[in-house]
Coordinates of C-alpha atoms in Angstrom, one line a residue:
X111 CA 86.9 90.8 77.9
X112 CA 88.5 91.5 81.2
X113 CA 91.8 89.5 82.7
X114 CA 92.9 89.6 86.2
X115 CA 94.1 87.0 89.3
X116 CA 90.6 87.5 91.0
X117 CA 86.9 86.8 89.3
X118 CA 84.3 89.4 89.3
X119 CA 81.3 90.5 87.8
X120 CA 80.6 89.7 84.1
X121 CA 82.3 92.1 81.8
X122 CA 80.4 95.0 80.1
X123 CA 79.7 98.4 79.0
X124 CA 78.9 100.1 82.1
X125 CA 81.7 98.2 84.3
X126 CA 84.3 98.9 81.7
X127 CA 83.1 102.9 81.9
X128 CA 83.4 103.2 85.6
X129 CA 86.5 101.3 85.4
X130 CA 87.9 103.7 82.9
X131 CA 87.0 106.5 84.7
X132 CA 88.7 105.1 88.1
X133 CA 91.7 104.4 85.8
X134 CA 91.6 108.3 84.8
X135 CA 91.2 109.9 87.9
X136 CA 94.4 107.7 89.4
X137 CA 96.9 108.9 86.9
X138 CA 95.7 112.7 87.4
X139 CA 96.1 111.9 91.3
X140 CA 99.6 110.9 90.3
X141 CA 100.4 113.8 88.2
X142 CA 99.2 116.3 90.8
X143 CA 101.5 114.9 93.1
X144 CA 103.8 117.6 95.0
X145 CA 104.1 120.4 92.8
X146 CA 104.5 121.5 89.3
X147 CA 106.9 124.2 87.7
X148 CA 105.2 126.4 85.1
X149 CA 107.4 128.7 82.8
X150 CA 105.3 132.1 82.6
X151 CA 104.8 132.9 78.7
X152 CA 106.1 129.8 77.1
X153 CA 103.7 127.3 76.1
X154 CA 106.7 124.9 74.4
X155 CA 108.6 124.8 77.6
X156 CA 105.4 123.8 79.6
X157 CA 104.8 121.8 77.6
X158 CA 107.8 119.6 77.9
X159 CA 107.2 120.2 81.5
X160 CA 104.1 118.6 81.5
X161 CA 105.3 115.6 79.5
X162 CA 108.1 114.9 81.8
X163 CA 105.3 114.9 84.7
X164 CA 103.1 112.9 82.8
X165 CA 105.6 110.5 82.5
X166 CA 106.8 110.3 85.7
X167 CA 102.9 109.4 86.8
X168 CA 103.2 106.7 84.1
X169 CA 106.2 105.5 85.4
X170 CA 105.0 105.4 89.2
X171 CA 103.2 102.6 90.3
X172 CA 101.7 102.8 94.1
X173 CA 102.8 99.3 95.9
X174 CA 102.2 98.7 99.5
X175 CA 105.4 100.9 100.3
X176 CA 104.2 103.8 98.8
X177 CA 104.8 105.3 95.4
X178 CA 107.9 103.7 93.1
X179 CA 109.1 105.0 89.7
X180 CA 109.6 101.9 87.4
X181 CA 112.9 102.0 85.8
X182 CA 111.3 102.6 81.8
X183 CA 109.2 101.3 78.8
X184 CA 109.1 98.8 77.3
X185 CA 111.9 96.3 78.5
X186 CA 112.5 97.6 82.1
X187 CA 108.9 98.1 83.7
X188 CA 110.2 97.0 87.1
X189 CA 112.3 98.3 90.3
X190 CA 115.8 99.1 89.7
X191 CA 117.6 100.6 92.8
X192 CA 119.5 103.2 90.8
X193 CA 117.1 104.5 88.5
X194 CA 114.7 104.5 91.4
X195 CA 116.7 106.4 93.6
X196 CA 118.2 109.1 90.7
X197 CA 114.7 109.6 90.1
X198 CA 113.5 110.2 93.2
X199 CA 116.7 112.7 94.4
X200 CA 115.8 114.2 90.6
X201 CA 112.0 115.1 92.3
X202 CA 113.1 115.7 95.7
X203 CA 112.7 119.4 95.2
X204 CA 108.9 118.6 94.0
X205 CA 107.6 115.7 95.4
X206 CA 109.4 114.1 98.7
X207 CA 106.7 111.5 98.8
X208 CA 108.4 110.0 95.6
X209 CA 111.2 109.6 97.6
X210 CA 109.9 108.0 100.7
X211 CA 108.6 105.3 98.6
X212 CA 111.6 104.6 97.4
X213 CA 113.6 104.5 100.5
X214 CA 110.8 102.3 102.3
X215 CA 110.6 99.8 99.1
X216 CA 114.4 99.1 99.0
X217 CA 115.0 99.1 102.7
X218 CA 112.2 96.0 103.0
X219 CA 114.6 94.2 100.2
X220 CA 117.7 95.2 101.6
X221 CA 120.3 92.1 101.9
X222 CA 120.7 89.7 104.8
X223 CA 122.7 87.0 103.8
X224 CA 125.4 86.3 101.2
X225 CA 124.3 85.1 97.8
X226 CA 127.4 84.9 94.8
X227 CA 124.0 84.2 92.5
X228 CA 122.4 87.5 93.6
X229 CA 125.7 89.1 94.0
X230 CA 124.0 90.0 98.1
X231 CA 125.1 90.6 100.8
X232 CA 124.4 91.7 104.4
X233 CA 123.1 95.6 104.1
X234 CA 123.2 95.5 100.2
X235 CA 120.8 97.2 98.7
X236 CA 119.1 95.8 95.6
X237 CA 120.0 96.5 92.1
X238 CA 117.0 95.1 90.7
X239 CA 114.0 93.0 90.7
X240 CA 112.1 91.1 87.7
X241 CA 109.3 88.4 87.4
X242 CA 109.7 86.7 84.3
X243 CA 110.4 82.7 83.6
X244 CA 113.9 82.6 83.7
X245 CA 114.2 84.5 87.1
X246 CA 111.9 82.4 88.7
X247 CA 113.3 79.3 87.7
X248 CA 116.7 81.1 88.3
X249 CA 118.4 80.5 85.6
X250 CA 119.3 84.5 85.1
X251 CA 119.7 85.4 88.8
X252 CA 117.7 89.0 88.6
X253 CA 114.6 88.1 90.2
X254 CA 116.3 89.8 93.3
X255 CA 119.6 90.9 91.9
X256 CA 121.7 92.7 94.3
X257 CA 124.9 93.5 91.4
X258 CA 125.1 97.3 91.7
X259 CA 128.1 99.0 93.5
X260 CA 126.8 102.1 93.9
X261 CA 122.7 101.5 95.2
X262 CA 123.6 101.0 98.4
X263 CA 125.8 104.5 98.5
X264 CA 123.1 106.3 97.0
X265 CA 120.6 104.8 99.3
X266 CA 121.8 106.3 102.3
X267 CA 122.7 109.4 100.6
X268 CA 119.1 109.6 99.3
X269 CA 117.6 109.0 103.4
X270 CA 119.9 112.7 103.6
X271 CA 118.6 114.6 101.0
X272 CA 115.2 113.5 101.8
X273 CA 115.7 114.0 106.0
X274 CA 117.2 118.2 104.9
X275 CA 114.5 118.7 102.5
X276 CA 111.1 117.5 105.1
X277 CA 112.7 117.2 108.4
X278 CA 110.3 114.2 108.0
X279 CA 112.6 112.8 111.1
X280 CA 110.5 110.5 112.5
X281 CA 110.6 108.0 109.2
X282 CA 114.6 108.1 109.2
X283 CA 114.3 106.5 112.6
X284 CA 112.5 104.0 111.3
X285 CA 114.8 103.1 108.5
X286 CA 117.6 103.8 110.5
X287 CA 118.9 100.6 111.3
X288 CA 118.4 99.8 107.5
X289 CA 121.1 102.8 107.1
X290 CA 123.4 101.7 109.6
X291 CA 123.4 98.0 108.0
X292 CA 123.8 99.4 104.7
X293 CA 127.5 101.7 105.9
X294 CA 128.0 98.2 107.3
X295 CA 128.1 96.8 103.8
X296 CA 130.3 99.9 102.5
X297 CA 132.8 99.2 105.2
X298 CA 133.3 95.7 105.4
X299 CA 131.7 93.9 101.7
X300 CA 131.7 96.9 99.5
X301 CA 135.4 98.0 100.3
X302 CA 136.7 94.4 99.3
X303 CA 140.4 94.8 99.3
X304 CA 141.1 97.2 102.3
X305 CA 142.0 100.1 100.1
X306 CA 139.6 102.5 101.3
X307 CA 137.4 102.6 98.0
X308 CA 134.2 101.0 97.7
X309 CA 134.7 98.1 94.7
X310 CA 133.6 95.9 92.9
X311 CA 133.6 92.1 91.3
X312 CA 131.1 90.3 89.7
X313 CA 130.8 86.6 92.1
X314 CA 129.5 84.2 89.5
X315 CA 129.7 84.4 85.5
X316 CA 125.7 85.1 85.3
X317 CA 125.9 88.5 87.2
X318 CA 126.9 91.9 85.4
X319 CA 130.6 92.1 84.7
X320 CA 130.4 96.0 85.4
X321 CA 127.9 97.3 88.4
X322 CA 127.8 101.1 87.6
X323 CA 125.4 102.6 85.7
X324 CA 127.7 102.5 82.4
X325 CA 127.3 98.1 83.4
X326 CA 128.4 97.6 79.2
X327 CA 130.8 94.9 79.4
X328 CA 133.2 97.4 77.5
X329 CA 132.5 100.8 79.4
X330 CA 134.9 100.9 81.9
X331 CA 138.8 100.4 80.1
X332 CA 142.3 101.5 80.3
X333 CA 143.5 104.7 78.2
X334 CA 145.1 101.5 75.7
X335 CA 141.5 100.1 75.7
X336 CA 142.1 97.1 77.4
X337 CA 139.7 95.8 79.9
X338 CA 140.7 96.5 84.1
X339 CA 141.5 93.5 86.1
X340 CA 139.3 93.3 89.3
X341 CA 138.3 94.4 91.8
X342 CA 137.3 97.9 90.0
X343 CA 136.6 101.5 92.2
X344 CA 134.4 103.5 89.6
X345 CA 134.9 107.3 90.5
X346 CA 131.1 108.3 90.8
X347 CA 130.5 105.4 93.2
X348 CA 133.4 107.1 95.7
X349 CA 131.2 110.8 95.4
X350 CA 128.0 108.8 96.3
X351 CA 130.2 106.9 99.6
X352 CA 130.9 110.7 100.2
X353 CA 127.7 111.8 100.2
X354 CA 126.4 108.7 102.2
X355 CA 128.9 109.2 105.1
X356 CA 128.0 112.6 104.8
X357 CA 124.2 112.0 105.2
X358 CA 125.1 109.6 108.1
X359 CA 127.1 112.5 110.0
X360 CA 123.9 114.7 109.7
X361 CA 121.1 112.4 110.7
X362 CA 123.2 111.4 113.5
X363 CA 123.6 114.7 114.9
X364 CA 119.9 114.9 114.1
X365 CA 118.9 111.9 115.9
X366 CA 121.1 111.8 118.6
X367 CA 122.2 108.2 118.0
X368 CA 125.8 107.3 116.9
X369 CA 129.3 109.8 116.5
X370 CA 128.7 112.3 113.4
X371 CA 132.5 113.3 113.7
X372 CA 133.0 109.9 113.3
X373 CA 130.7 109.6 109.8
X374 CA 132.4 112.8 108.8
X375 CA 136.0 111.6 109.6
X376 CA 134.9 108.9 107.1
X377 CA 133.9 111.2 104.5
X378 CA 137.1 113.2 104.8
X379 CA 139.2 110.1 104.3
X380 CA 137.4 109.5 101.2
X381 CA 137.7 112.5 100.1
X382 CA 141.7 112.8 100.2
X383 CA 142.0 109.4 99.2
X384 CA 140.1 110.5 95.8
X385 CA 142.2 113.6 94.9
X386 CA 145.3 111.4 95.4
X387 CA 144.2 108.4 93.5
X388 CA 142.0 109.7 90.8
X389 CA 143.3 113.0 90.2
X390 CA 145.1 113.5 86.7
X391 CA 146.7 116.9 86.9
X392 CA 148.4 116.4 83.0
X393 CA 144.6 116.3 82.1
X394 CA 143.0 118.3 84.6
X395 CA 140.6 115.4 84.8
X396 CA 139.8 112.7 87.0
X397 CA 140.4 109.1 86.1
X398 CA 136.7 107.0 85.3
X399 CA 138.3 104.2 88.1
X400 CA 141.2 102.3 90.0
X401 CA 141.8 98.8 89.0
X402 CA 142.2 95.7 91.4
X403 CA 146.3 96.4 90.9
X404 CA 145.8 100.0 92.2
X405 CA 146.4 101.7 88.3
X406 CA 144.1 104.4 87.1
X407 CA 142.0 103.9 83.8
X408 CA 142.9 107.4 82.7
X409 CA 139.9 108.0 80.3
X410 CA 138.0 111.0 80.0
X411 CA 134.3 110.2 80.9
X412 CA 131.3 111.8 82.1
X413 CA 131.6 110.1 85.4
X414 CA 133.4 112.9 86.6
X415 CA 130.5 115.0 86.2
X416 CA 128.6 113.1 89.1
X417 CA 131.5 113.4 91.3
X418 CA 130.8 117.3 91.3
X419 CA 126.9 116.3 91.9
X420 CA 128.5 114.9 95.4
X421 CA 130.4 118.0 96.3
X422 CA 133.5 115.9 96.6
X423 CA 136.1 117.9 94.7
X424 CA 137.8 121.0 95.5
X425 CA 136.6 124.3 93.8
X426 CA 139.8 124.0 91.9
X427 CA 139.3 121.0 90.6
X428 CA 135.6 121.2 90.0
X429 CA 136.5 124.0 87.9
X430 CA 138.8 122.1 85.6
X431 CA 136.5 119.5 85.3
X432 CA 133.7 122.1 84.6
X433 CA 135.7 123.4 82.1
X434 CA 136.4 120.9 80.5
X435 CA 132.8 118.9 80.2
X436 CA 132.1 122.1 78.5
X437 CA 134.6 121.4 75.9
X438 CA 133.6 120.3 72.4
X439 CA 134.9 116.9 73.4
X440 CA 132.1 116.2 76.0
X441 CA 129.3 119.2 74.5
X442 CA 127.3 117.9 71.1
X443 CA 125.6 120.7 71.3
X444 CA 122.5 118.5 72.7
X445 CA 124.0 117.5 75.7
X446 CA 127.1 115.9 77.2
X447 CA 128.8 112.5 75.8
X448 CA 129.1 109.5 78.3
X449 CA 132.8 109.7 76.9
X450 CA 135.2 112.4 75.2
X451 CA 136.3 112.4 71.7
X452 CA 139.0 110.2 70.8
X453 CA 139.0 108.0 73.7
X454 CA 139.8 105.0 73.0
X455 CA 136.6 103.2 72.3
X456 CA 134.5 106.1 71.5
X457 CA 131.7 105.4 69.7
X458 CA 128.8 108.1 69.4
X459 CA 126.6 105.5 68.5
X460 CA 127.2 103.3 71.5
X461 CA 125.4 102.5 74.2
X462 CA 128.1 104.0 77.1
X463 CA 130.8 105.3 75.1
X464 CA 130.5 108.4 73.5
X465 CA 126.5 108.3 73.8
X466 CA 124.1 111.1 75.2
X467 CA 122.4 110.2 78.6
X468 CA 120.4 113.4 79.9
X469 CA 120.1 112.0 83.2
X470 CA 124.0 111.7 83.0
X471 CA 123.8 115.3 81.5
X472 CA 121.7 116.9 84.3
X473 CA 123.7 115.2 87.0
X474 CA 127.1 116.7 85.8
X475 CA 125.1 120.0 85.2
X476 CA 123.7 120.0 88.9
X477 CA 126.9 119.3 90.0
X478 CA 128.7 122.6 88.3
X479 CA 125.6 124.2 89.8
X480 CA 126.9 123.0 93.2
X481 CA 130.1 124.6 92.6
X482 CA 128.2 128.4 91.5
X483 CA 128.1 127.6 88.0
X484 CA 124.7 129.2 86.6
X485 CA 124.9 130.4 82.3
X486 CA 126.9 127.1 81.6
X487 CA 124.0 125.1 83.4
X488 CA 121.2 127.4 81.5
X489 CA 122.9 126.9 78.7
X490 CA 123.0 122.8 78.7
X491 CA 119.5 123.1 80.1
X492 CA 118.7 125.0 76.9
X493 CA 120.2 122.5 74.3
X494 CA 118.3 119.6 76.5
X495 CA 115.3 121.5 75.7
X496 CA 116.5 121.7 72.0
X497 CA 116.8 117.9 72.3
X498 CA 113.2 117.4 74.0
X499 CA 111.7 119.1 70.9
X500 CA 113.1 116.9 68.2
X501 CA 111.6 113.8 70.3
X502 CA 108.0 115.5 71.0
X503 CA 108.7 116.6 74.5
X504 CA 109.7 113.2 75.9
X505 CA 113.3 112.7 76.2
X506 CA 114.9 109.4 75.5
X507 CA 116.6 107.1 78.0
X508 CA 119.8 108.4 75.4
X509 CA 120.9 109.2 71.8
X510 CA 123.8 109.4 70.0
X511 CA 126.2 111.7 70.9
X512 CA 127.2 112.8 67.7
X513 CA 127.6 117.2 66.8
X514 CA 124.5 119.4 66.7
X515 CA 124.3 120.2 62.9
X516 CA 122.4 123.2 61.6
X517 CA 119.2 121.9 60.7
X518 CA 119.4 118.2 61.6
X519 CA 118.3 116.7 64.7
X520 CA 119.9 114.9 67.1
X521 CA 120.2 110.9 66.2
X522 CA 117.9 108.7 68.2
X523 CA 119.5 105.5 69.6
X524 CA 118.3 102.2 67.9
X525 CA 117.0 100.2 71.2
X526 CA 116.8 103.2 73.6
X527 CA 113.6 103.5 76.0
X528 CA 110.7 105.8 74.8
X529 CA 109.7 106.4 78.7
X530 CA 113.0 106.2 81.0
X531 CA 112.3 107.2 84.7
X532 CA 115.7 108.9 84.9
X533 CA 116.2 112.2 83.4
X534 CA 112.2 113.3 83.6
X535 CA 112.7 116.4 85.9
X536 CA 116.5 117.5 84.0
X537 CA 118.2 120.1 85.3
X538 CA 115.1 122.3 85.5
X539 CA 115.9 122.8 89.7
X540 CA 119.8 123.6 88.9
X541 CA 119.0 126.2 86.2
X542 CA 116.1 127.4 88.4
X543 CA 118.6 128.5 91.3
X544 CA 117.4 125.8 93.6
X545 CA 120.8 124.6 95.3
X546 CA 119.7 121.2 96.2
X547 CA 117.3 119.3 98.9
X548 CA 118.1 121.6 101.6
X549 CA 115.7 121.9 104.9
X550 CA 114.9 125.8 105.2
X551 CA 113.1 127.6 107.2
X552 CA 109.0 127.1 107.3
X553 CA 106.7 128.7 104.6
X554 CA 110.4 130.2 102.5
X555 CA 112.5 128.8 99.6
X556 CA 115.2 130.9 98.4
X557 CA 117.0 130.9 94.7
X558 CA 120.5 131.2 94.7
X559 CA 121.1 133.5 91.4
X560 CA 118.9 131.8 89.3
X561 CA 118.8 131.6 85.9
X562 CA 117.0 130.1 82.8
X563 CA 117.7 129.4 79.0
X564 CA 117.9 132.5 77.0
X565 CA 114.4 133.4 75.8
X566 CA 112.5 131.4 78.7
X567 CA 110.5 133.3 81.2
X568 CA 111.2 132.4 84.4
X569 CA 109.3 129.8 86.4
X570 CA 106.6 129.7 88.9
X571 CA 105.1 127.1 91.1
X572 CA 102.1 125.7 91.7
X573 CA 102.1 123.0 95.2
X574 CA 102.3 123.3 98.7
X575 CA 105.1 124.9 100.7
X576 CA 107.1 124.6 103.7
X577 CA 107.8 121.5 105.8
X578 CA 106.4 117.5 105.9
X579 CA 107.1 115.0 103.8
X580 CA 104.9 116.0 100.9
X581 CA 106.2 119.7 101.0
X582 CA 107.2 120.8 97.9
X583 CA 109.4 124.5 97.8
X584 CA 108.7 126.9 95.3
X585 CA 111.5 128.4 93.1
X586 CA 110.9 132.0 94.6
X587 CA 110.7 132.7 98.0
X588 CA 107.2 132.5 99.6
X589 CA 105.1 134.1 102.2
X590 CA 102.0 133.1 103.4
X591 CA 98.6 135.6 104.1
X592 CA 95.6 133.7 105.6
X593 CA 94.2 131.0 103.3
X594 CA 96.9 131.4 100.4
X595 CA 100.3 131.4 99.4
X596 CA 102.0 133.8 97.7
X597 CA 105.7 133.5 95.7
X598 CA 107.1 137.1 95.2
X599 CA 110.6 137.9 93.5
X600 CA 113.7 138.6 95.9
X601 CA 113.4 142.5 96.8
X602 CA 109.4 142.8 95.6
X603 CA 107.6 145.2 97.7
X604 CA 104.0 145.8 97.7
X605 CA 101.0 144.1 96.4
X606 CA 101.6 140.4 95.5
X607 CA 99.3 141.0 92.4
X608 CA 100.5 139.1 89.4
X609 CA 102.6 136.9 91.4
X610 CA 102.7 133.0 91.2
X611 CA 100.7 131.3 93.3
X612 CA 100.8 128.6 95.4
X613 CA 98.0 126.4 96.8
X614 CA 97.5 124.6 100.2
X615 CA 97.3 125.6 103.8
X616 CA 100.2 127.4 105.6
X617 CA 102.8 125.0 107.2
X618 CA 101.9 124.6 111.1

């Protein structure tokens, strides 16, 4: 029996082979996208590797914009802006053409008009997008759903990383005007009371009362618990409005169009206007948000750990914060809680407070990475490992965030998704020395001290190297001899023997 939209031959042995086979060779297409990490000696670690990979080509579906990872199995096998674009940024280092997909499938959605059903507006980018009854009767307003503060941020900061990693300049002039409507949105819709910080609050009673990724209706709260009045500046969504203006400075100097001082005066702005209204210097800590009356919900949550991922803070300040996500009040041993230890609220078995996200884990640890933190980021990498093992090699979306306990595993969460695109590639490129998506010079890809878990070799890579926007840098630095690549150690001389290898042609 066959199902479909069009009619075709009648169903039978043969047809279904060939159609199995064409099935097949499409998801090993997918999994051979870009490159893949090996770990030299350890069969475990590849193998969680190789899991993560394999689900990412699950994940992936290829529309008419080019490849997009669906948000998870089984309830959210659709777009999402966020999980799309974390995903993607996660890959960067691997597979660009992940991220191009993304970028061109959320740009053709992006907002034109004002909708207080779709939460829209001009230059917003979409949070996400579903199918089913309800939406298209519209009685649940996500069948284009545009309630997510922070997707448009991490849009344009997304178009950056992607533009230093290929140089693929020629597609950021064609989204370009999509990135100039969308700092049109952060400066006049997303910033809705003048204060400087991008906000938000919900327009109708049927849209999500919190748009960040902790959207709970109780994650975001005041250190007494009670609930923020509106409108509400989430501190990770500032770091992602400092990355965008950021990116915006950069591909205008790259493109010649537009001031970059300009987009960096921005990003400056932003930046003091964070340490002064978020900074907690009793607690060494930044606040989790600013209500819509200017006060600081001063709560210890993981949010701070993205703000280091945007390179916002000081490398004072990160190092507080560092410090203190390494603390037994954010580290289970497994990974880092959404929310310290007695916080008001905290709930280990919650869904945003006090749970473990390892895509909320390997953003914080990337960002400490950022800052020249290496053995606490091997480390974490190491318990996420730890974690990977006690759920066959395919991390959750999260789990409970209560203490590692000699011989127990860590406690899955009731209703979490099996196959969550976020988190598949975690950490692995921090740990591994890379320092980011940053554009280098053709055919080379330099570590920056890198380091692995205690008793894992280190990696090698197998994909192509140097520029376009399917390059994919190795995590050693590479040299290329006719008809091969080669990846050597830093300081190797002589013969290449025994070195990873890397496949393709040289870069032109």
């Amino acid at each position: 029996m066959e199902a479909g939209v069009e009619g075709g031959e009648t169903p039978g042995r043969d047809r279904w082979r060939v159609a199995a086979l064409q099935a097949r060779l499409a998801m090993r297409a997918k999994r051979r996208r870009g490159a893949t990490v090996r770990g030299a000696h350890s069969p475990r670690f590849n193998q969680w590797l190789d899991q993560s990979r394999a689900d990412v080509a699950l994940l992936t579906t290829d529309l008419p914009t080019g490849p997009y990872p669906y948000a998870g199995v089984p309830w959210f096998s659709t777009p999402f802006g966020r999980d799309g674009i974390i995903t993607a940024w996660q890959m960067l280092w691997l597979d660009p053409s992940l991220a191009r997909g993304v970028l061109t499938y959320l740009a053709a959605r992006q907002a034109d008009e004002t909708s207080t059903f779709q939460d829209s507006a001009p230059g917003k980018i979409m949070h996400e997008t579903r199918q089913g009854e309800m939406s298209a009767l519209k009685e649940v307003p996500f069948g284009l759903y545009y309630g997510g503060v922070d997707t448009t941020c991490l849009f344009v900061a997304l178009a950056g990383a992607y533009a230093r990693r290929t140089g693929d300049l020629a597609f950021i002039r064609k989204i370009w005007p999509n990135l100039l409507a969308a700092a049109g949105w952060m400066t006049d819709h997303g910033d809705s009371n003048g204060d400087g910080l991008i906000d938000y609050a919900r327009a109708e009673d049927t849209g999500l009362s919190n748009q960040g990724w902790k959207d709970s209706e109780d994650s975001i709260f005041h250190a007494d618990g009670a609930y923020p009045k509106g409108p509400i500046a989430l501190l990770e969504v500032q770091g992602y409005a400092y990355s965008a203006w950021r990116a915006l400075a950069d591909l205008s100097a790259l493109l010649g169009e537009g001031s970059p001082a300009a987009w960096s005066d921005r990003a400056e702005r932003l930046r003091a206007l964070v340490e002064d209204r978020f900074w907690m210097e009793d607690r060494g800590f930044y606040a989790i948000a600013v209500d819509g009356e200017g006060a600081p919900c001063r709560v210890l949550g993981s949010n701070a750990g993205h703000l280091l991922f945007s390179g916002l803070p000081s490398a004072e300040r990160a190092g507080r914060v560092t410090e203190r996500l390494l603390s037994g009040r954010f580290r289970t041993g497994w990974g880092l809680r959404t929310l310290a230890s007695r916080q008001p609220r905290f709930n280990p078995m919650s869904y945003h407070n006090g749970s473990v996200w390892p895509h909320d884990t390997a953003l914080g640890v990337a960002g400490m990475a950022h800052y020249g933190e290496r053995d606490a980021v091997a480390l974490m990498l190491g318990e996420l490992y730890a974690s990977a093992a006690h759920f066959e090699m395919r991390l959750p979306e999260l789990f409970c965030g209560f203490n590692r306990q000699t011989g127990e595993p860590p406690i899955p969460y009731p209703r979490g998704l099996h196959a969550p695109g976020l988190g598949r590639r975690v950490g692995v490129s921090d740990a591994a020395g890379q320092p980011g998506p940053v554009h280098r010079r053709p055919g080379e890809d330099h570590p920056h001290r890198p380091a692995l878990p205690a008793g894992r070799p280190g990696p090698s890579d197998r994909g192509r190297a140097g520029r376009g926007r399917n390059a994919a840098g190795p995590d050693l630095p590479a040299r290329w001899k006719p008809g091969r690549g080669l990846a050597a150690p830093p300081g190797r001389t002589g013969p290449a023997t025994g070195c990873g290898r890397l496949s393709g042609e040289p870069p032109a």
